[in-house]
mmCIF file of C-alpha atoms in Angstrom:
data_model
loop_
_atom_site.group_PDB
_atom_site.id
_atom_site.type_symbol
_atom_site.label_atom_id
_atom_site.label_comp_id
_atom_site.label_asym_id
_atom_site.label_seq_id
_atom_site.Cartn_x
_atom_site.Cartn_y
_atom_site.Cartn_z
ATOM 1 C CA MET A 1 -38.961 -11.009 -38.340
ATOM 2 C CA LEU A 2 -38.399 -14.648 -37.693
ATOM 3 C CA ASP A 3 -38.707 -16.063 -34.228
ATOM 4 C CA VAL A 4 -35.258 -17.527 -33.623
ATOM 5 C CA GLY A 5 -36.659 -19.951 -31.050
ATOM 6 C CA SER A 6 -38.945 -21.554 -33.721
ATOM 7 C CA GLN A 7 -35.807 -22.401 -35.732
ATOM 8 C CA ARG A 8 -34.323 -24.442 -33.026
ATOM 9 C CA SER A 9 -34.930 -28.216 -33.306
ATOM 10 C CA ALA A 10 -36.823 -29.669 -30.442
ATOM 11 C CA ALA A 11 -34.861 -31.520 -27.782
ATOM 12 C CA PRO A 12 -34.809 -35.304 -28.399
ATOM 13 C CA VAL A 13 -37.356 -37.183 -26.328
ATOM 14 C CA ALA A 14 -35.895 -40.160 -24.393
ATOM 15 C CA ARG A 15 -37.192 -43.580 -25.284
ATOM 16 C CA PRO A 16 -39.421 -44.933 -22.548
ATOM 17 C CA PHE A 17 -37.712 -47.264 -20.145
ATOM 18 C CA ARG A 18 -39.448 -50.634 -20.795
ATOM 19 C CA ILE A 19 -39.841 -53.254 -18.159
ATOM 20 C CA LEU A 20 -40.829 -56.938 -18.658
ATOM 21 C CA SER A 21 -41.831 -58.757 -15.496
ATOM 22 C CA LEU A 22 -42.595 -62.465 -15.556
ATOM 23 C CA ASP A 23 -44.364 -64.441 -12.858
ATOM 24 C CA GLY A 24 -43.574 -67.815 -11.456
ATOM 25 C CA GLY A 25 -45.861 -70.775 -12.015
ATOM 26 C CA GLY A 26 -43.900 -73.897 -12.998
ATOM 27 C CA ALA A 27 -45.123 -75.473 -16.221
ATOM 28 C CA LYS A 28 -47.823 -72.806 -16.524
ATOM 29 C CA GLY A 29 -44.981 -70.692 -18.020
ATOM 30 C CA PHE A 30 -46.207 -71.966 -21.398
ATOM 31 C CA TYR A 31 -48.908 -69.323 -21.091
ATOM 32 C CA THR A 32 -46.189 -66.706 -20.706
ATOM 33 C CA LEU A 33 -44.456 -67.993 -23.851
ATOM 34 C CA GLY A 34 -47.713 -67.530 -25.755
ATOM 35 C CA VAL A 35 -47.846 -63.893 -24.807
ATOM 36 C CA LEU A 36 -44.179 -63.281 -25.489
ATOM 37 C CA ARG A 37 -44.301 -64.922 -28.912
ATOM 38 C CA GLU A 38 -46.862 -62.300 -29.990
ATOM 39 C CA ILE A 39 -44.889 -59.386 -28.556
ATOM 40 C CA GLU A 40 -41.701 -60.532 -30.298
ATOM 41 C CA ALA A 41 -43.600 -60.931 -33.578
ATOM 42 C CA ALA A 42 -45.052 -57.448 -33.237
ATOM 43 C CA THR A 43 -41.708 -55.786 -32.592
ATOM 44 C CA GLY A 44 -39.806 -57.806 -35.138
ATOM 45 C CA MET A 45 -36.687 -57.966 -32.860
ATOM 46 C CA PRO A 46 -35.355 -59.978 -30.070
ATOM 47 C CA LEU A 47 -37.063 -59.105 -26.683
ATOM 48 C CA CYS A 48 -33.694 -58.251 -25.081
ATOM 49 C CA GLU A 49 -33.599 -55.269 -27.550
ATOM 50 C CA THR A 50 -37.127 -54.261 -26.705
ATOM 51 C CA PHE A 51 -36.922 -54.235 -22.865
ATOM 52 C CA ASP A 52 -34.455 -52.383 -20.712
ATOM 53 C CA LEU A 53 -35.099 -54.512 -17.631
ATOM 54 C CA VAL A 54 -36.382 -58.048 -17.402
ATOM 55 C CA PHE A 55 -37.404 -59.493 -13.943
ATOM 56 C CA GLY A 56 -38.397 -63.087 -13.493
ATOM 57 C CA THR A 57 -39.437 -65.342 -10.684
ATOM 58 C CA SER A 58 -39.174 -69.267 -10.852
ATOM 59 C CA THR A 59 -40.252 -70.312 -14.348
ATOM 60 C CA GLY A 60 -40.228 -66.586 -15.130
ATOM 61 C CA SER A 61 -36.529 -66.534 -14.181
ATOM 62 C CA ILE A 62 -35.843 -69.261 -16.841
ATOM 63 C CA ILE A 63 -37.724 -67.434 -19.572
ATOM 64 C CA GLY A 64 -36.445 -64.066 -18.504
ATOM 65 C CA SER A 65 -32.807 -65.352 -18.500
ATOM 66 C CA LEU A 66 -33.041 -66.760 -21.934
ATOM 67 C CA VAL A 67 -34.732 -63.539 -23.174
ATOM 68 C CA GLY A 68 -31.867 -61.555 -21.655
ATOM 69 C CA LEU A 69 -29.361 -63.772 -23.351
ATOM 70 C CA GLY A 70 -30.932 -63.092 -26.774
ATOM 71 C CA TYR A 71 -32.884 -66.251 -27.374
ATOM 72 C CA SER A 72 -36.013 -66.120 -29.528
ATOM 73 C CA VAL A 73 -39.279 -67.057 -27.925
ATOM 74 C CA ASP A 74 -39.556 -69.973 -30.372
ATOM 75 C CA GLU A 75 -36.110 -71.187 -29.223
ATOM 76 C CA ILE A 76 -37.251 -70.935 -25.538
ATOM 77 C CA HIS A 77 -40.510 -72.766 -26.406
ATOM 78 C CA ALA A 78 -38.493 -75.701 -27.942
ATOM 79 C CA LEU A 79 -36.317 -75.886 -24.855
ATOM 80 C CA TYR A 80 -39.428 -75.850 -22.679
ATOM 81 C CA CYS A 81 -41.099 -78.672 -24.605
ATOM 82 C CA GLN A 82 -37.871 -80.712 -24.211
ATOM 83 C CA HIS A 83 -36.982 -80.057 -20.571
ATOM 84 C CA VAL A 84 -40.029 -79.017 -18.580
ATOM 85 C CA PRO A 85 -42.051 -82.246 -18.719
ATOM 86 C CA PRO A 86 -39.167 -84.423 -17.289
ATOM 87 C CA VAL A 87 -38.816 -81.972 -14.389
ATOM 88 C CA MET A 88 -42.504 -82.056 -13.612
ATOM 89 C CA LYS A 89 -42.886 -85.779 -14.035
ATOM 90 C CA ALA A 90 -40.330 -86.628 -11.358
ATOM 91 C CA TRP A 91 -42.052 -87.914 -8.254
ATOM 92 C CA LEU A 92 -39.640 -87.102 -5.358
ATOM 93 C CA ALA A 93 -37.830 -83.904 -4.476
ATOM 94 C CA ALA A 94 -34.436 -85.464 -5.303
ATOM 95 C CA GLY A 95 -35.699 -86.395 -8.867
ATOM 96 C CA LYS A 96 -37.205 -82.991 -9.468
ATOM 97 C CA THR A 97 -34.079 -81.140 -8.204
ATOM 98 C CA ASP A 98 -31.781 -83.271 -10.459
ATOM 99 C CA ALA A 99 -33.966 -82.688 -13.440
ATOM 100 C CA LEU A 100 -33.949 -79.032 -12.883
ATOM 101 C CA ARG A 101 -30.196 -78.957 -12.484
ATOM 102 C CA ILE A 102 -29.859 -80.844 -15.757
ATOM 103 C CA LEU A 103 -32.191 -78.391 -17.470
ATOM 104 C CA ALA A 104 -30.275 -75.371 -16.251
ATOM 105 C CA GLU A 105 -26.892 -76.745 -16.869
ATOM 106 C CA ASP A 106 -27.520 -78.203 -20.273
ATOM 107 C CA ILE A 107 -29.037 -74.966 -21.549
ATOM 108 C CA LEU A 108 -26.762 -72.489 -19.848
ATOM 109 C CA GLY A 109 -23.586 -74.283 -18.859
ATOM 110 C CA ASP A 110 -21.177 -71.917 -17.146
ATOM 111 C CA THR A 111 -22.888 -68.770 -18.547
ATOM 112 C CA ARG A 112 -22.317 -65.778 -16.185
ATOM 113 C CA PHE A 113 -24.383 -62.656 -15.656
ATOM 114 C CA ASP A 114 -22.102 -60.395 -17.608
ATOM 115 C CA ALA A 115 -23.311 -62.272 -20.705
ATOM 116 C CA PHE A 116 -26.803 -60.721 -20.465
ATOM 117 C CA ARG A 117 -27.771 -58.190 -23.395
ATOM 118 C CA THR A 118 -30.133 -56.349 -21.167
ATOM 119 C CA ARG A 119 -30.634 -55.801 -17.365
ATOM 120 C CA VAL A 120 -31.920 -58.923 -15.720
ATOM 121 C CA GLY A 121 -33.202 -59.634 -12.223
ATOM 122 C CA ILE A 122 -33.761 -63.159 -10.947
ATOM 123 C CA VAL A 123 -35.836 -63.401 -7.727
ATOM 124 C CA ALA A 124 -35.079 -65.992 -5.037
ATOM 125 C CA THR A 125 -35.774 -66.309 -1.325
ATOM 126 C CA ASN A 126 -33.108 -66.569 1.502
ATOM 127 C CA TRP A 127 -34.132 -69.602 3.526
ATOM 128 C CA ASP A 128 -32.134 -68.421 6.600
ATOM 129 C CA ASN A 129 -33.222 -64.759 6.956
ATOM 130 C CA GLU A 130 -36.493 -65.139 5.171
ATOM 131 C CA ARG A 131 -35.826 -62.199 2.852
ATOM 132 C CA PRO A 132 -35.866 -61.802 -0.915
ATOM 133 C CA LEU A 133 -32.486 -62.157 -2.756
ATOM 134 C CA ILE A 134 -32.232 -60.864 -6.211
ATOM 135 C CA PHE A 135 -29.454 -61.774 -8.649
ATOM 136 C CA LYS A 136 -28.701 -58.822 -10.826
ATOM 137 C CA SER A 137 -26.759 -58.373 -14.029
ATOM 138 C CA HIS A 138 -25.716 -54.694 -14.013
ATOM 139 C CA GLN A 139 -24.086 -52.482 -11.492
ATOM 140 C CA ASP A 140 -26.701 -49.730 -12.007
ATOM 141 C CA GLN A 141 -29.317 -52.105 -10.546
ATOM 142 C CA ALA A 142 -27.607 -52.129 -7.147
ATOM 143 C CA HIS A 143 -29.439 -50.119 -4.447
ATOM 144 C CA GLY A 144 -26.175 -49.776 -2.528
ATOM 145 C CA ARG A 145 -22.640 -51.093 -2.280
ATOM 146 C CA LYS A 146 -22.147 -50.369 -5.985
ATOM 147 C CA ALA A 147 -18.327 -50.394 -5.584
ATOM 148 C CA SER A 148 -18.287 -54.051 -4.517
ATOM 149 C CA PHE A 149 -21.096 -55.126 -6.906
ATOM 150 C CA VAL A 150 -20.492 -58.495 -8.724
ATOM 151 C CA PRO A 151 -22.895 -59.440 -11.456
ATOM 152 C CA GLY A 152 -25.104 -62.288 -10.250
ATOM 153 C CA MET A 153 -23.221 -62.336 -6.939
ATOM 154 C CA GLY A 154 -20.577 -64.403 -8.852
ATOM 155 C CA VAL A 155 -22.693 -67.429 -9.416
ATOM 156 C CA THR A 156 -23.629 -68.893 -12.755
ATOM 157 C CA VAL A 157 -27.027 -68.120 -14.449
ATOM 158 C CA ALA A 158 -27.829 -71.847 -14.034
ATOM 159 C CA GLU A 159 -27.290 -71.583 -10.270
ATOM 160 C CA ALA A 160 -29.420 -68.604 -9.901
ATOM 161 C CA ILE A 161 -32.241 -70.087 -11.946
ATOM 162 C CA GLN A 162 -32.203 -73.296 -9.814
ATOM 163 C CA ALA A 163 -32.387 -71.159 -6.699
ATOM 164 C CA SER A 164 -35.412 -69.114 -8.037
ATOM 165 C CA CYS A 165 -37.229 -72.370 -9.068
ATOM 166 C CA SER A 166 -36.605 -74.436 -5.921
ATOM 167 C CA ALA A 167 -40.188 -74.666 -4.712
ATOM 168 C CA TYR A 168 -39.598 -76.381 -1.422
ATOM 169 C CA PRO A 169 -40.592 -78.977 -0.440
ATOM 170 C CA PHE A 170 -41.144 -80.285 -3.955
ATOM 171 C CA PHE A 171 -37.509 -79.305 -4.793
ATOM 172 C CA ARG A 172 -34.588 -79.356 -2.438
ATOM 173 C CA ARG A 173 -33.179 -76.045 -1.245
ATOM 174 C CA LYS A 174 -30.335 -74.594 -3.412
ATOM 175 C CA ARG A 175 -27.066 -73.918 -1.803
ATOM 176 C CA ILE A 176 -24.674 -71.376 -3.345
ATOM 177 C CA THR A 177 -21.433 -69.561 -2.513
ATOM 178 C CA SER A 178 -21.174 -65.901 -3.594
ATOM 179 C CA ALA A 179 -18.099 -64.310 -4.952
ATOM 180 C CA LYS A 180 -17.557 -62.744 -1.512
ATOM 181 C CA GLY A 181 -17.477 -66.190 0.099
ATOM 182 C CA ASP A 182 -20.990 -66.104 1.664
ATOM 183 C CA ALA A 183 -22.690 -69.467 1.825
ATOM 184 C CA LEU A 184 -26.397 -69.135 1.180
ATOM 185 C CA GLU A 185 -29.356 -71.453 1.213
ATOM 186 C CA LEU A 186 -32.175 -70.399 -1.144
ATOM 187 C CA ILE A 187 -35.652 -71.328 -2.142
ATOM 188 C CA ASP A 188 -38.170 -70.344 -4.784
ATOM 189 C CA GLY A 189 -38.620 -66.617 -5.382
ATOM 190 C CA GLY A 190 -42.330 -67.221 -5.414
ATOM 191 C CA PHE A 191 -42.379 -67.330 -1.641
ATOM 192 C CA CYS A 192 -41.533 -63.606 -1.519
ATOM 193 C CA ALA A 193 -42.576 -62.319 -5.007
ATOM 194 C CA ASN A 194 -44.221 -64.701 -7.288
ATOM 195 C CA ASN A 195 -45.218 -61.564 -9.273
ATOM 196 C CA PRO A 196 -42.006 -59.451 -9.270
ATOM 197 C CA THR A 197 -43.458 -56.328 -10.887
ATOM 198 C CA LEU A 198 -43.312 -54.297 -7.707
ATOM 199 C CA TYR A 199 -39.610 -55.194 -7.335
ATOM 200 C CA ALA A 200 -38.802 -54.352 -10.958
ATOM 201 C CA ILE A 201 -40.510 -50.908 -10.750
ATOM 202 C CA ALA A 202 -38.715 -50.116 -7.516
ATOM 203 C CA GLU A 203 -35.354 -51.084 -9.067
ATOM 204 C CA ALA A 204 -35.914 -48.891 -12.122
ATOM 205 C CA LEU A 205 -36.797 -45.886 -10.009
ATOM 206 C CA GLU A 206 -34.541 -46.186 -6.970
ATOM 207 C CA ALA A 207 -31.439 -47.949 -8.431
ATOM 208 C CA VAL A 208 -31.417 -47.240 -12.086
ATOM 209 C CA GLY A 209 -32.697 -43.741 -11.433
ATOM 210 C CA ARG A 210 -35.507 -43.410 -14.060
ATOM 211 C CA GLN A 211 -38.627 -41.290 -13.520
ATOM 212 C CA ARG A 212 -42.159 -42.761 -13.176
ATOM 213 C CA SER A 213 -43.270 -40.982 -16.291
ATOM 214 C CA GLU A 214 -40.458 -42.777 -18.218
ATOM 215 C CA LEU A 215 -41.441 -46.319 -17.380
ATOM 216 C CA ARG A 216 -43.615 -48.683 -19.467
ATOM 217 C CA VAL A 217 -44.277 -51.966 -17.712
ATOM 218 C CA ILE A 218 -45.597 -55.249 -19.196
ATOM 219 C CA SER A 219 -46.313 -57.674 -16.461
ATOM 220 C CA VAL A 220 -47.104 -61.264 -17.566
ATOM 221 C CA GLY A 221 -48.619 -63.917 -15.298
ATOM 222 C CA VAL A 222 -49.187 -67.592 -15.997
ATOM 223 C CA GLY A 223 -52.952 -67.445 -16.064
ATOM 224 C CA GLU A 224 -55.498 -68.801 -13.504
ATOM 225 C CA TYR A 225 -57.166 -72.165 -13.982
ATOM 226 C CA PRO A 226 -59.366 -74.710 -12.102
ATOM 227 C CA PRO A 227 -57.542 -77.177 -9.887
ATOM 228 C CA LYS A 228 -56.735 -80.680 -11.239
ATOM 229 C CA ARG A 229 -58.687 -83.584 -9.872
ATOM 230 C CA ARG A 230 -56.538 -86.581 -9.074
ATOM 231 C CA LEU A 231 -58.336 -89.884 -8.385
ATOM 232 C CA SER A 232 -55.488 -91.871 -6.911
ATOM 233 C CA SER A 233 -55.857 -92.100 -3.131
ATOM 234 C CA SER A 234 -52.076 -92.692 -2.825
ATOM 235 C CA ALA A 235 -51.507 -89.260 -4.149
ATOM 236 C CA ALA A 236 -53.964 -87.547 -1.810
ATOM 237 C CA ASN A 237 -51.449 -86.003 0.559
ATOM 238 C CA ILE A 238 -49.293 -84.750 -2.260
ATOM 239 C CA LEU A 239 -52.352 -83.230 -3.911
ATOM 240 C CA VAL A 240 -53.286 -81.335 -0.857
ATOM 241 C CA THR A 241 -49.687 -79.974 -0.581
ATOM 242 C CA VAL A 242 -49.611 -78.882 -4.260
ATOM 243 C CA ARG A 243 -52.956 -77.157 -3.809
ATOM 244 C CA LEU A 244 -51.639 -75.399 -0.630
ATOM 245 C CA ILE A 245 -48.495 -74.261 -2.292
ATOM 246 C CA GLN A 246 -50.412 -73.046 -5.349
ATOM 247 C CA LYS A 247 -52.946 -71.206 -3.232
ATOM 248 C CA MET A 248 -50.134 -69.481 -1.355
ATOM 249 C CA LEU A 249 -48.442 -68.449 -4.616
ATOM 250 C CA GLN A 250 -51.762 -67.176 -6.023
ATOM 251 C CA ILE A 251 -52.343 -65.078 -2.919
ATOM 252 C CA ASN A 252 -48.788 -63.714 -3.109
ATOM 253 C CA THR A 253 -49.259 -62.907 -6.845
ATOM 254 C CA ALA A 254 -52.593 -60.972 -6.159
ATOM 255 C CA SER A 255 -51.256 -59.178 -3.113
ATOM 256 C CA MET A 256 -48.187 -57.967 -5.075
ATOM 257 C CA GLU A 257 -50.435 -56.720 -7.830
ATOM 258 C CA GLN A 258 -52.655 -54.931 -5.332
ATOM 259 C CA LEU A 259 -49.625 -53.257 -3.814
ATOM 260 C CA ARG A 260 -48.400 -52.329 -7.256
ATOM 261 C CA GLN A 261 -51.578 -50.615 -8.024
ATOM 262 C CA LEU A 262 -51.526 -48.708 -4.702
ATOM 263 C CA ILE A 263 -47.903 -47.657 -4.639
ATOM 264 C CA TYR A 264 -47.260 -47.144 -8.381
ATOM 265 C CA ALA A 265 -50.650 -46.374 -9.747
ATOM 266 C CA ASP A 266 -49.195 -43.616 -11.848
ATOM 267 C CA VAL A 267 -46.645 -45.941 -13.489
ATOM 268 C CA PRO A 268 -48.079 -47.095 -16.920
ATOM 269 C CA THR A 269 -48.495 -50.872 -16.544
ATOM 270 C CA ILE A 270 -50.267 -53.580 -18.572
ATOM 271 C CA ARG A 271 -51.010 -56.688 -16.526
ATOM 272 C CA ILE A 272 -51.660 -59.862 -18.494
ATOM 273 C CA ASN A 273 -53.017 -62.773 -16.396
ATOM 274 C CA ASP A 274 -56.451 -63.955 -17.426
ATOM 275 C CA ALA A 275 -58.634 -66.602 -15.729
ATOM 276 C CA PHE A 276 -59.869 -69.673 -17.569
ATOM 277 C CA ASP A 277 -62.680 -71.478 -15.787
ATOM 278 C CA LYS A 278 -63.730 -74.325 -18.117
ATOM 279 C CA PRO A 279 -63.048 -77.814 -16.650
ATOM 280 C CA GLU A 280 -60.790 -78.714 -19.617
ATOM 281 C CA MET A 281 -58.373 -75.993 -18.543
ATOM 282 C CA ALA A 282 -57.791 -77.595 -15.084
ATOM 283 C CA THR A 283 -54.026 -77.696 -14.470
ATOM 284 C CA ASP A 284 -51.284 -76.925 -11.905
ATOM 285 C CA MET A 285 -47.649 -75.987 -11.694
ATOM 286 C CA PHE A 286 -46.505 -79.547 -12.273
ATOM 287 C CA GLU A 287 -48.393 -80.101 -15.554
ATOM 288 C CA HIS A 288 -46.545 -82.354 -18.077
ATOM 289 C CA ASP A 289 -49.098 -83.264 -20.616
ATOM 290 C CA ALA A 290 -47.926 -81.914 -23.893
ATOM 291 C CA ALA A 291 -51.422 -81.139 -25.213
ATOM 292 C CA LYS A 292 -52.384 -79.227 -22.157
ATOM 293 C CA LEU A 293 -49.118 -77.243 -22.284
ATOM 294 C CA ASN A 294 -49.790 -76.335 -25.900
ATOM 295 C CA LEU A 295 -53.238 -75.261 -24.880
ATOM 296 C CA LEU A 296 -51.826 -72.915 -22.243
ATOM 297 C CA ARG A 297 -49.561 -71.315 -24.835
ATOM 298 C CA GLN A 298 -52.583 -70.717 -27.059
ATOM 299 C CA ARG A 299 -54.384 -69.010 -24.196
ATOM 300 C CA GLY A 300 -51.449 -66.791 -23.733
ATOM 301 C CA ALA A 301 -51.493 -65.682 -27.366
ATOM 302 C CA GLU A 302 -55.306 -64.955 -26.959
ATOM 303 C CA SER A 303 -54.583 -62.883 -23.869
ATOM 304 C CA TYR A 304 -52.099 -60.793 -25.871
ATOM 305 C CA ALA A 305 -54.671 -60.314 -28.690
ATOM 306 C CA MET A 306 -57.185 -58.738 -26.247
ATOM 307 C CA ARG A 307 -54.567 -56.145 -25.331
ATOM 308 C CA GLU A 308 -52.773 -55.735 -28.518
ATOM 309 C CA SER A 309 -53.453 -52.098 -29.242
ATOM 310 C CA ASP A 310 -52.327 -51.016 -25.731
ATOM 311 C CA ILE A 311 -49.213 -53.148 -25.863
ATOM 312 C CA LEU A 312 -48.200 -51.797 -29.293
ATOM 313 C CA ALA A 313 -48.684 -48.194 -27.844
ATOM 314 C CA PHE A 314 -46.275 -49.196 -25.036
ATOM 315 C CA LEU A 315 -43.679 -50.493 -27.439
ATOM 316 C CA LYS A 316 -43.509 -47.299 -29.558
ATOM 317 C CA ASP A 317 -40.365 -45.201 -29.193
#
């Protein structure tokens, strides 16, 4: 006699909920692009179709936004080659801020958050209350007040990116007005979560409502490098400030990763953020030398290669 139960088809298994988290780090985002180029090539599809949630801080917010809009990694790389050096070359905060605004507006125009093809989170910091502020694309990302949720708080993607990238005092603080009429002054998201992975996981669990066992997280940093040596005495004070800001962001990045490991140790996560200690790799967030930026992208591709089998396992249905 046949076992009737054995004739029943097995219940379909839900696809894992895939999260892509992208660190801040200015021009060092070229390393991120090296990693993402290989992931996109491996999947054979746009990253917005591979990942269910994309979180980004600072340079990660630019890359994450373009990923969420359906850009290919090669297209993003071409835009970075065109726009990032002018932003980083500018000497004064006013010049950097204007160059960043031109970058954001030229690429994105008046694009709003409802244009995203997957869930996106852009991390900024509220200057006034010293708390994180996250621009979100979908109502199911809201932790509360879902009934009054407005994608991206009603601002353009370009405005949100400028806020997330405003590394004060090298950039001016970004002022926005939300759809609810709230005037806000924002600075770089790196001051609260330069590595936004912890925030992204919490959102997937607490807002979107997925289970820990369903999540697959790929967290991409910008690499770690020796500091640049600048010989001009006139730049000494600026160099000290750059190193101070970078040290603070690196501490933030490491502490967020440590917290992620403690709180969400059971959430499958691949962290990609290798250290490169050779003198020729010396760089910082304001790098604008094309050859060095290309080298960073190569290092990102190499970092992917060292974890390829694990990453491919994460990307299987």
